[in-house]
Amino acid sequence: MMKVISKILCFGFMHLMCGISLMAQESAFKEAEVAYKQENYAKAIELYEELLKNNGESYQIYYNLGNAYYKTNKIAPAILNYERALLLNPGDGDIRFNLEMSRLRTTDKIEPIGEFFLVKWFRSIRNLLSVDVWASMGIACFILFIGCLILFFFSKWMRLKKIGFYAGIFLLLTVVLANIFAWSQKKALITRDTAIIFASTITIKSSPDTSGTDLFVLHEGTKVQIKSTLGEWYEIRLEDGKEGWIPQKELKRI
């Protein structure tokens, strides 16, 4: 009996602490919103950063933080936070628009290498929804697929059998595609192999050493892909195919 009471009290205490934590989080979020509306962007940035530190990632907070940095003309942090928000919620048009507006203010205008149309098609469809939504869609379609199988095997009417058969094929394809899209987005979230340049100006080297040959110059806010790591250096690749080495301290991973 005492053990049962102890468990109930423990559960109640945990529930209470969880509620207090959520209330504190909501209070801090509202305080940050008020600071932003009052154009106290430094305060808003401080509060949003604290929320991320204490409560983990959130595309809403990353988006708001990006807006606050943009208002203070800090383009690299703005782009970084927009990119992080877009990684968590790739289908959000507002995030994508603000990101593009921020990129217009960067110095480097890099023309990406032409991609095969199927790769573009895959990426554009994948980015319509988040990883959680794709996963949920896959589960829902699989359950409906089971229903179609039951309809096909056990229905006495030929018309219903045909409906179950063709709908089942469509749902099965949807399940496969939804899982592929969810896996691809999950992989991007885990690997985090892209980064934003934070140095105002940085010379990219041919080798992971300050004595390496100067290849080209990049500026604040430019997005790069991280190919490999050696010591305190990253080997990077640009969208136009250029490659080189940069000190880790000069950029931040998305």
PDB file of C-alpha atoms in Angstrom:
ATOM      1  CA  MET A   1       0.000   0.000   0.000  1.00  0.00           C
ATOM      2  CA  MET A   2       2.796   2.395   0.939  1.00  0.00           C
ATOM      3  CA  LYS A   3       4.579   1.609  -2.331  1.00  0.00           C
ATOM      4  CA  VAL A   4       1.435   2.476  -4.294  1.00  0.00           C
ATOM      5  CA  ILE A   5       1.020   5.770  -2.414  1.00  0.00           C
ATOM      6  CA  SER A   6       4.710   6.550  -2.960  1.00  0.00           C
ATOM      7  CA  LYS A   7       4.388   5.971  -6.705  1.00  0.00           C
ATOM      8  CA  ILE A   8       1.274   8.140  -6.894  1.00  0.00           C
ATOM      9  CA  LEU A   9       3.010  10.963  -5.009  1.00  0.00           C
ATOM     10  CA  CYS A  10       6.103  10.620  -7.219  1.00  0.00           C
ATOM     11  CA  PHE A  11       3.974  10.735 -10.378  1.00  0.00           C
ATOM     12  CA  GLY A  12       2.072  13.761  -9.062  1.00  0.00           C
ATOM     13  CA  PHE A  13       5.310  15.576  -8.224  1.00  0.00           C
ATOM     14  CA  MET A  14       6.739  14.888 -11.684  1.00  0.00           C
ATOM     15  CA  HIS A  15       3.510  16.076 -13.298  1.00  0.00           C
ATOM     16  CA  LEU A  16       3.582  19.256 -11.192  1.00  0.00           C
ATOM     17  CA  MET A  17       7.224  19.989 -12.076  1.00  0.00           C
ATOM     18  CA  CYS A  18       6.502  19.400 -15.750  1.00  0.00           C
ATOM     19  CA  GLY A  19       3.609  21.846 -15.566  1.00  0.00           C
ATOM     20  CA  ILE A  20       5.758  24.456 -13.833  1.00  0.00           C
ATOM     21  CA  SER A  21       8.446  24.021 -16.502  1.00  0.00           C
ATOM     22  CA  LEU A  22       5.914  24.520 -19.307  1.00  0.00           C
ATOM     23  CA  MET A  23       4.513  27.624 -17.625  1.00  0.00           C
ATOM     24  CA  ALA A  24       8.017  29.066 -17.252  1.00  0.00           C
ATOM     25  CA  GLN A  25       8.725  28.310 -20.916  1.00  0.00           C
ATOM     26  CA  GLU A  26       5.513  30.005 -22.059  1.00  0.00           C
ATOM     27  CA  SER A  27       6.266  33.013 -19.847  1.00  0.00           C
ATOM     28  CA  ALA A  28       9.778  33.389 -21.288  1.00  0.00           C
ATOM     29  CA  PHE A  29       8.427  33.024 -24.847  1.00  0.00           C
ATOM     30  CA  LYS A  30       5.815  35.739 -24.278  1.00  0.00           C
ATOM     31  CA  GLU A  31       8.436  37.975 -22.678  1.00  0.00           C
ATOM     32  CA  ALA A  32      10.648  37.544 -25.738  1.00  0.00           C
ATOM     33  CA  GLU A  33       7.723  38.364 -28.048  1.00  0.00           C
ATOM     34  CA  VAL A  34       6.976  41.531 -26.056  1.00  0.00           C
ATOM     35  CA  ALA A  35      10.636  42.579 -26.232  1.00  0.00           C
ATOM     36  CA  TYR A  36      10.612  42.018 -30.015  1.00  0.00           C
ATOM     37  CA  LYS A  37       7.426  44.054 -30.500  1.00  0.00           C
ATOM     38  CA  GLN A  38       8.950  46.857 -28.420  1.00  0.00           C
ATOM     39  CA  GLU A  39      11.995  46.709 -30.746  1.00  0.00           C
ATOM     40  CA  ASN A  40      14.219  45.650 -27.869  1.00  0.00           C
ATOM     41  CA  TYR A  41      15.906  43.119 -30.136  1.00  0.00           C
ATOM     42  CA  ALA A  42      18.935  42.544 -27.903  1.00  0.00           C
ATOM     43  CA  LYS A  43      16.636  41.441 -25.074  1.00  0.00           C
ATOM     44  CA  ALA A  44      14.583  39.276 -27.425  1.00  0.00           C
ATOM     45  CA  ILE A  45      17.741  37.577 -28.709  1.00  0.00           C
ATOM     46  CA  GLU A  46      18.903  36.890 -25.167  1.00  0.00           C
ATOM     47  CA  LEU A  47      15.554  35.349 -24.208  1.00  0.00           C
ATOM     48  CA  TYR A  48      15.231  33.237 -27.364  1.00  0.00           C
ATOM     49  CA  GLU A  49      18.793  31.936 -26.974  1.00  0.00           C
ATOM     50  CA  GLU A  50      18.008  31.025 -23.361  1.00  0.00           C
ATOM     51  CA  LEU A  51      14.859  29.186 -24.440  1.00  0.00           C
ATOM     52  CA  LEU A  52      16.837  27.116 -26.945  1.00  0.00           C
ATOM     53  CA  LYS A  53      19.481  26.360 -24.335  1.00  0.00           C
ATOM     54  CA  ASN A  54      16.989  25.248 -21.693  1.00  0.00           C
ATOM     55  CA  ASN A  55      14.276  23.586 -23.795  1.00  0.00           C
ATOM     56  CA  GLY A  56      15.953  22.263 -26.923  1.00  0.00           C
ATOM     57  CA  GLU A  57      15.300  22.961 -30.594  1.00  0.00           C
ATOM     58  CA  SER A  58      12.129  24.601 -31.883  1.00  0.00           C
ATOM     59  CA  TYR A  59      11.569  25.914 -35.380  1.00  0.00           C
ATOM     60  CA  GLN A  60       9.363  28.721 -34.032  1.00  0.00           C
ATOM     61  CA  ILE A  61      12.100  29.960 -31.709  1.00  0.00           C
ATOM     62  CA  TYR A  62      14.775  29.628 -34.404  1.00  0.00           C
ATOM     63  CA  TYR A  63      12.541  31.624 -36.766  1.00  0.00           C
ATOM     64  CA  ASN A  64      11.871  34.372 -34.223  1.00  0.00           C
ATOM     65  CA  LEU A  65      15.542  34.477 -33.281  1.00  0.00           C
ATOM     66  CA  GLY A  66      16.462  34.821 -36.949  1.00  0.00           C
ATOM     67  CA  ASN A  67      14.044  37.749 -37.258  1.00  0.00           C
ATOM     68  CA  ALA A  68      15.579  39.447 -34.210  1.00  0.00           C
ATOM     69  CA  TYR A  69      19.109  39.039 -35.586  1.00  0.00           C
ATOM     70  CA  TYR A  70      17.965  40.332 -38.970  1.00  0.00           C
ATOM     71  CA  LYS A  71      16.552  43.470 -37.346  1.00  0.00           C
ATOM     72  CA  THR A  72      19.960  44.133 -35.758  1.00  0.00           C
ATOM     73  CA  ASN A  73      21.709  43.692 -39.146  1.00  0.00           C
ATOM     74  CA  LYS A  74      23.511  40.528 -37.983  1.00  0.00           C
ATOM     75  CA  ILE A  75      23.089  38.604 -41.196  1.00  0.00           C
ATOM     76  CA  ALA A  76      25.165  35.491 -40.458  1.00  0.00           C
ATOM     77  CA  PRO A  77      23.289  34.650 -37.213  1.00  0.00           C
ATOM     78  CA  ALA A  78      19.986  35.436 -38.951  1.00  0.00           C
ATOM     79  CA  ILE A  79      20.751  33.039 -41.816  1.00  0.00           C
ATOM     80  CA  LEU A  80      21.983  30.379 -39.393  1.00  0.00           C
ATOM     81  CA  ASN A  81      18.758  30.441 -37.405  1.00  0.00           C
ATOM     82  CA  TYR A  82      16.529  30.561 -40.489  1.00  0.00           C
ATOM     83  CA  GLU A  83      18.410  27.537 -41.865  1.00  0.00           C
ATOM     84  CA  ARG A  84      17.961  25.672 -38.569  1.00  0.00           C
ATOM     85  CA  ALA A  85      14.256  26.525 -38.542  1.00  0.00           C
ATOM     86  CA  LEU A  86      13.910  25.350 -42.149  1.00  0.00           C
ATOM     87  CA  LEU A  87      15.693  22.109 -41.316  1.00  0.00           C
ATOM     88  CA  LEU A  88      13.044  21.356 -38.681  1.00  0.00           C
ATOM     89  CA  ASN A  89      10.099  22.629 -40.743  1.00  0.00           C
ATOM     90  CA  PRO A  90      11.067  22.643 -44.452  1.00  0.00           C
ATOM     91  CA  GLY A  91       7.534  23.325 -45.668  1.00  0.00           C
ATOM     92  CA  ASP A  92       7.205  26.733 -43.989  1.00  0.00           C
ATOM     93  CA  GLY A  93       6.998  29.451 -46.654  1.00  0.00           C
ATOM     94  CA  ASP A  94       7.641  32.329 -44.231  1.00  0.00           C
ATOM     95  CA  ILE A  95      10.952  30.836 -43.100  1.00  0.00           C
ATOM     96  CA  ARG A  96      12.042  30.228 -46.680  1.00  0.00           C
ATOM     97  CA  PHE A  97      11.084  33.781 -47.743  1.00  0.00           C
ATOM     98  CA  ASN A  98      12.951  35.433 -44.857  1.00  0.00           C
ATOM     99  CA  LEU A  99      15.969  33.236 -45.531  1.00  0.00           C
ATOM    100  CA  GLU A 100      16.042  34.329 -49.167  1.00  0.00           C
ATOM    101  CA  MET A 101      15.734  37.981 -48.125  1.00  0.00           C
ATOM    102  CA  SER A 102      18.719  37.545 -45.800  1.00  0.00           C
ATOM    103  CA  ARG A 103      20.780  35.878 -48.513  1.00  0.00           C
ATOM    104  CA  LEU A 104      20.251  38.910 -50.742  1.00  0.00           C
ATOM    105  CA  ARG A 105      22.289  40.898 -48.218  1.00  0.00           C
ATOM    106  CA  THR A 106      25.330  38.607 -48.380  1.00  0.00           C
ATOM    107  CA  THR A 107      28.390  39.452 -50.464  1.00  0.00           C
ATOM    108  CA  ASP A 108      28.987  36.090 -52.134  1.00  0.00           C
ATOM    109  CA  LYS A 109      26.596  35.257 -54.976  1.00  0.00           C
ATOM    110  CA  ILE A 110      27.294  31.622 -55.753  1.00  0.00           C
ATOM    111  CA  GLU A 111      25.634  29.978 -58.735  1.00  0.00           C
ATOM    112  CA  PRO A 112      24.881  26.318 -57.948  1.00  0.00           C
ATOM    113  CA  ILE A 113      25.850  23.575 -60.373  1.00  0.00           C
ATOM    114  CA  GLY A 114      22.894  22.316 -62.397  1.00  0.00           C
ATOM    115  CA  GLU A 115      21.238  19.285 -60.804  1.00  0.00           C
ATOM    116  CA  PHE A 116      19.568  16.316 -62.446  1.00  0.00           C
ATOM    117  CA  PHE A 117      15.825  17.039 -62.630  1.00  0.00           C
ATOM    118  CA  LEU A 118      14.918  13.939 -60.596  1.00  0.00           C
ATOM    119  CA  VAL A 119      17.117  15.150 -57.715  1.00  0.00           C
ATOM    120  CA  LYS A 120      15.363  18.540 -57.791  1.00  0.00           C
ATOM    121  CA  TRP A 121      11.979  16.829 -57.929  1.00  0.00           C
ATOM    122  CA  PHE A 122      12.851  14.584 -54.988  1.00  0.00           C
ATOM    123  CA  ARG A 123      14.119  17.458 -52.840  1.00  0.00           C
ATOM    124  CA  SER A 124      11.187  19.769 -53.634  1.00  0.00           C
ATOM    125  CA  ILE A 125       8.606  17.118 -52.681  1.00  0.00           C
ATOM    126  CA  ARG A 126      10.558  16.010 -49.598  1.00  0.00           C
ATOM    127  CA  ASN A 127      10.687  19.584 -48.327  1.00  0.00           C
ATOM    128  CA  LEU A 128       6.928  20.046 -48.508  1.00  0.00           C
ATOM    129  CA  LEU A 129       6.521  18.395 -45.098  1.00  0.00           C
ATOM    130  CA  SER A 130       8.575  17.785 -41.952  1.00  0.00           C
ATOM    131  CA  VAL A 131      10.046  14.434 -40.954  1.00  0.00           C
ATOM    132  CA  ASP A 132       7.326  13.881 -38.335  1.00  0.00           C
ATOM    133  CA  VAL A 133       4.534  14.554 -40.816  1.00  0.00           C
ATOM    134  CA  TRP A 134       6.057  12.208 -43.415  1.00  0.00           C
ATOM    135  CA  ALA A 135       6.435   9.501 -40.775  1.00  0.00           C
ATOM    136  CA  SER A 136       2.832   9.952 -39.607  1.00  0.00           C
ATOM    137  CA  MET A 137       1.616   9.841 -43.192  1.00  0.00           C
ATOM    138  CA  GLY A 138       3.528   6.613 -43.767  1.00  0.00           C
ATOM    139  CA  ILE A 139       1.926   4.981 -40.716  1.00  0.00           C
ATOM    140  CA  ALA A 140      -1.588   6.171 -41.648  1.00  0.00           C
ATOM    141  CA  CYS A 141      -1.242   4.970 -45.240  1.00  0.00           C
ATOM    142  CA  PHE A 142       0.062   1.601 -44.064  1.00  0.00           C
ATOM    143  CA  ILE A 143      -3.007   1.122 -41.855  1.00  0.00           C
ATOM    144  CA  LEU A 144      -5.238   2.036 -44.807  1.00  0.00           C
ATOM    145  CA  PHE A 145      -3.237  -0.384 -46.974  1.00  0.00           C
ATOM    146  CA  ILE A 146      -4.048  -3.203 -44.543  1.00  0.00           C
ATOM    147  CA  GLY A 147      -7.705  -2.219 -44.831  1.00  0.00           C
ATOM    148  CA  CYS A 148      -7.468  -2.427 -48.630  1.00  0.00           C
ATOM    149  CA  LEU A 149      -5.942  -5.908 -48.368  1.00  0.00           C
ATOM    150  CA  ILE A 150      -8.848  -7.026 -46.203  1.00  0.00           C
ATOM    151  CA  LEU A 151     -11.274  -5.502 -48.706  1.00  0.00           C
ATOM    152  CA  PHE A 152      -9.542  -7.253 -51.617  1.00  0.00           C
ATOM    153  CA  PHE A 153      -9.364 -10.729 -50.058  1.00  0.00           C
ATOM    154  CA  PHE A 154     -12.665 -10.859 -48.220  1.00  0.00           C
ATOM    155  CA  SER A 155     -15.104  -8.734 -50.221  1.00  0.00           C
ATOM    156  CA  LYS A 156     -17.734 -10.629 -52.202  1.00  0.00           C
ATOM    157  CA  TRP A 157     -18.188  -7.901 -54.800  1.00  0.00           C
ATOM    158  CA  MET A 158     -15.754  -7.617 -57.709  1.00  0.00           C
ATOM    159  CA  ARG A 159     -16.005  -3.816 -57.796  1.00  0.00           C
ATOM    160  CA  LEU A 160     -14.885  -3.563 -54.168  1.00  0.00           C
ATOM    161  CA  LYS A 161     -12.064  -6.026 -54.862  1.00  0.00           C
ATOM    162  CA  LYS A 162     -10.830  -3.782 -57.685  1.00  0.00           C
ATOM    163  CA  ILE A 163     -11.060  -0.691 -55.495  1.00  0.00           C
ATOM    164  CA  GLY A 164      -9.132  -2.475 -52.742  1.00  0.00           C
ATOM    165  CA  PHE A 165      -6.491  -3.665 -55.226  1.00  0.00           C
ATOM    166  CA  TYR A 166      -5.766  -0.344 -56.936  1.00  0.00           C
ATOM    167  CA  ALA A 167      -6.114   1.724 -53.771  1.00  0.00           C
ATOM    168  CA  GLY A 168      -3.779  -0.725 -52.035  1.00  0.00           C
ATOM    169  CA  ILE A 169      -1.123  -0.281 -54.731  1.00  0.00           C
ATOM    170  CA  PHE A 170      -1.393   3.516 -54.452  1.00  0.00           C
ATOM    171  CA  LEU A 171      -1.202   3.429 -50.660  1.00  0.00           C
ATOM    172  CA  LEU A 172       1.760   1.041 -50.704  1.00  0.00           C
ATOM    173  CA  LEU A 173       3.674   3.382 -53.010  1.00  0.00           C
ATOM    174  CA  THR A 174       2.781   6.288 -50.738  1.00  0.00           C
ATOM    175  CA  VAL A 175       4.067   4.361 -47.702  1.00  0.00           C
ATOM    176  CA  VAL A 176       7.387   3.681 -49.448  1.00  0.00           C
ATOM    177  CA  LEU A 177       7.826   7.294 -50.608  1.00  0.00           C
ATOM    178  CA  ALA A 178       6.790   8.759 -47.245  1.00  0.00           C
ATOM    179  CA  ASN A 179       9.353   6.593 -45.469  1.00  0.00           C
ATOM    180  CA  ILE A 180      12.066   7.529 -47.969  1.00  0.00           C
ATOM    181  CA  PHE A 181      11.319  11.247 -47.519  1.00  0.00           C
ATOM    182  CA  ALA A 182      11.208  10.879 -43.714  1.00  0.00           C
ATOM    183  CA  TRP A 183      14.519   8.958 -43.720  1.00  0.00           C
ATOM    184  CA  SER A 184      16.168  11.575 -45.961  1.00  0.00           C
ATOM    185  CA  GLN A 185      15.081  14.442 -43.704  1.00  0.00           C
ATOM    186  CA  LYS A 186      16.086  12.532 -40.575  1.00  0.00           C
ATOM    187  CA  LYS A 187      19.520  11.955 -42.069  1.00  0.00           C
ATOM    188  CA  ALA A 188      19.893  15.695 -42.736  1.00  0.00           C
ATOM    189  CA  LEU A 189      18.919  16.441 -39.127  1.00  0.00           C
ATOM    190  CA  ILE A 190      21.479  13.968 -37.785  1.00  0.00           C
ATOM    191  CA  THR A 191      24.458  14.685 -40.050  1.00  0.00           C
ATOM    192  CA  ARG A 192      24.238  18.502 -39.975  1.00  0.00           C
ATOM    193  CA  ASP A 193      26.903  18.688 -42.696  1.00  0.00           C
ATOM    194  CA  THR A 194      26.229  22.291 -43.738  1.00  0.00           C
ATOM    195  CA  ALA A 195      27.428  25.478 -42.064  1.00  0.00           C
ATOM    196  CA  ILE A 196      27.353  29.285 -42.267  1.00  0.00           C
ATOM    197  CA  ILE A 197      30.480  31.453 -42.516  1.00  0.00           C
ATOM    198  CA  PHE A 198      30.704  33.865 -39.560  1.00  0.00           C
ATOM    199  CA  ALA A 199      34.002  35.572 -40.409  1.00  0.00           C
ATOM    200  CA  SER A 200      33.500  38.912 -42.144  1.00  0.00           C
ATOM    201  CA  THR A 201      36.121  37.843 -44.702  1.00  0.00           C
ATOM    202  CA  ILE A 202      38.051  34.572 -44.836  1.00  0.00           C
ATOM    203  CA  THR A 203      40.548  33.139 -47.336  1.00  0.00           C
ATOM    204  CA  ILE A 204      39.964  29.491 -48.182  1.00  0.00           C
ATOM    205  CA  LYS A 205      43.148  27.407 -48.263  1.00  0.00           C
ATOM    206  CA  SER A 206      44.256  24.494 -50.421  1.00  0.00           C
ATOM    207  CA  SER A 207      45.296  22.499 -47.330  1.00  0.00           C
ATOM    208  CA  PRO A 208      44.427  22.459 -43.591  1.00  0.00           C
ATOM    209  CA  ASP A 209      47.224  24.854 -42.728  1.00  0.00           C
ATOM    210  CA  THR A 210      47.758  28.609 -42.673  1.00  0.00           C
ATOM    211  CA  SER A 211      50.685  28.130 -45.069  1.00  0.00           C
ATOM    212  CA  GLY A 212      48.427  26.527 -47.691  1.00  0.00           C
ATOM    213  CA  THR A 213      47.804  28.190 -51.043  1.00  0.00           C
ATOM    214  CA  ASP A 214      45.080  30.849 -51.127  1.00  0.00           C
ATOM    215  CA  LEU A 215      42.223  29.593 -53.308  1.00  0.00           C
ATOM    216  CA  PHE A 216      39.354  32.074 -52.971  1.00  0.00           C
ATOM    217  CA  VAL A 217      37.719  34.410 -50.486  1.00  0.00           C
ATOM    218  CA  LEU A 218      34.358  33.994 -48.746  1.00  0.00           C
ATOM    219  CA  HIS A 219      32.324  36.412 -46.671  1.00  0.00           C
ATOM    220  CA  GLU A 220      29.897  36.415 -43.775  1.00  0.00           C
ATOM    221  CA  GLY A 221      26.623  34.546 -44.278  1.00  0.00           C
ATOM    222  CA  THR A 222      27.733  32.173 -47.044  1.00  0.00           C
ATOM    223  CA  LYS A 223      26.472  28.611 -46.768  1.00  0.00           C
ATOM    224  CA  VAL A 224      28.956  25.762 -47.261  1.00  0.00           C
ATOM    225  CA  GLN A 225      28.904  21.976 -47.087  1.00  0.00           C
ATOM    226  CA  ILE A 226      31.348  20.271 -44.713  1.00  0.00           C
ATOM    227  CA  LYS A 227      33.068  17.354 -46.446  1.00  0.00           C
ATOM    228  CA  SER A 228      35.557  16.277 -43.778  1.00  0.00           C
ATOM    229  CA  THR A 229      37.376  17.341 -40.617  1.00  0.00           C
ATOM    230  CA  LEU A 230      41.093  17.380 -39.862  1.00  0.00           C
ATOM    231  CA  GLY A 231      42.242  18.806 -36.556  1.00  0.00           C
ATOM    232  CA  GLU A 232      40.796  22.297 -36.238  1.00  0.00           C
ATOM    233  CA  TRP A 233      40.027  22.589 -39.949  1.00  0.00           C
ATOM    234  CA  TYR A 234      37.011  21.763 -42.122  1.00  0.00           C
ATOM    235  CA  GLU A 235      37.185  20.766 -45.762  1.00  0.00           C
ATOM    236  CA  ILE A 236      34.279  22.584 -47.394  1.00  0.00           C
ATOM    237  CA  ARG A 237      32.473  22.550 -50.714  1.00  0.00           C
ATOM    238  CA  LEU A 238      30.417  25.357 -52.274  1.00  0.00           C
ATOM    239  CA  GLU A 239      27.295  24.966 -54.398  1.00  0.00           C
ATOM    240  CA  ASP A 240      29.344  25.856 -57.491  1.00  0.00           C
ATOM    241  CA  GLY A 241      31.745  22.954 -56.842  1.00  0.00           C
ATOM    242  CA  LYS A 242      34.698  24.887 -55.384  1.00  0.00           C
ATOM    243  CA  GLU A 243      36.464  23.172 -52.491  1.00  0.00           C
ATOM    244  CA  GLY A 244      39.018  24.153 -49.871  1.00  0.00           C
ATOM    245  CA  TRP A 245      39.898  24.279 -46.172  1.00  0.00           C
ATOM    246  CA  ILE A 246      38.736  26.693 -43.476  1.00  0.00           C
ATOM    247  CA  PRO A 247      39.387  26.940 -39.709  1.00  0.00           C
ATOM    248  CA  GLN A 248      36.474  25.522 -37.691  1.00  0.00           C
ATOM    249  CA  LYS A 249      36.194  28.687 -35.587  1.00  0.00           C
ATOM    250  CA  GLU A 250      35.175  30.735 -38.660  1.00  0.00           C
ATOM    251  CA  LEU A 251      31.843  29.007 -39.222  1.00  0.00           C
ATOM    252  CA  LYS A 252      28.926  27.399 -37.364  1.00  0.00           C
ATOM    253  CA  ARG A 253      27.111  24.202 -38.274  1.00  0.00           C
ATOM    254  CA  ILE A 254      23.461  24.454 -39.165  1.00  0.00           C
TER     255      ILE A 254
END
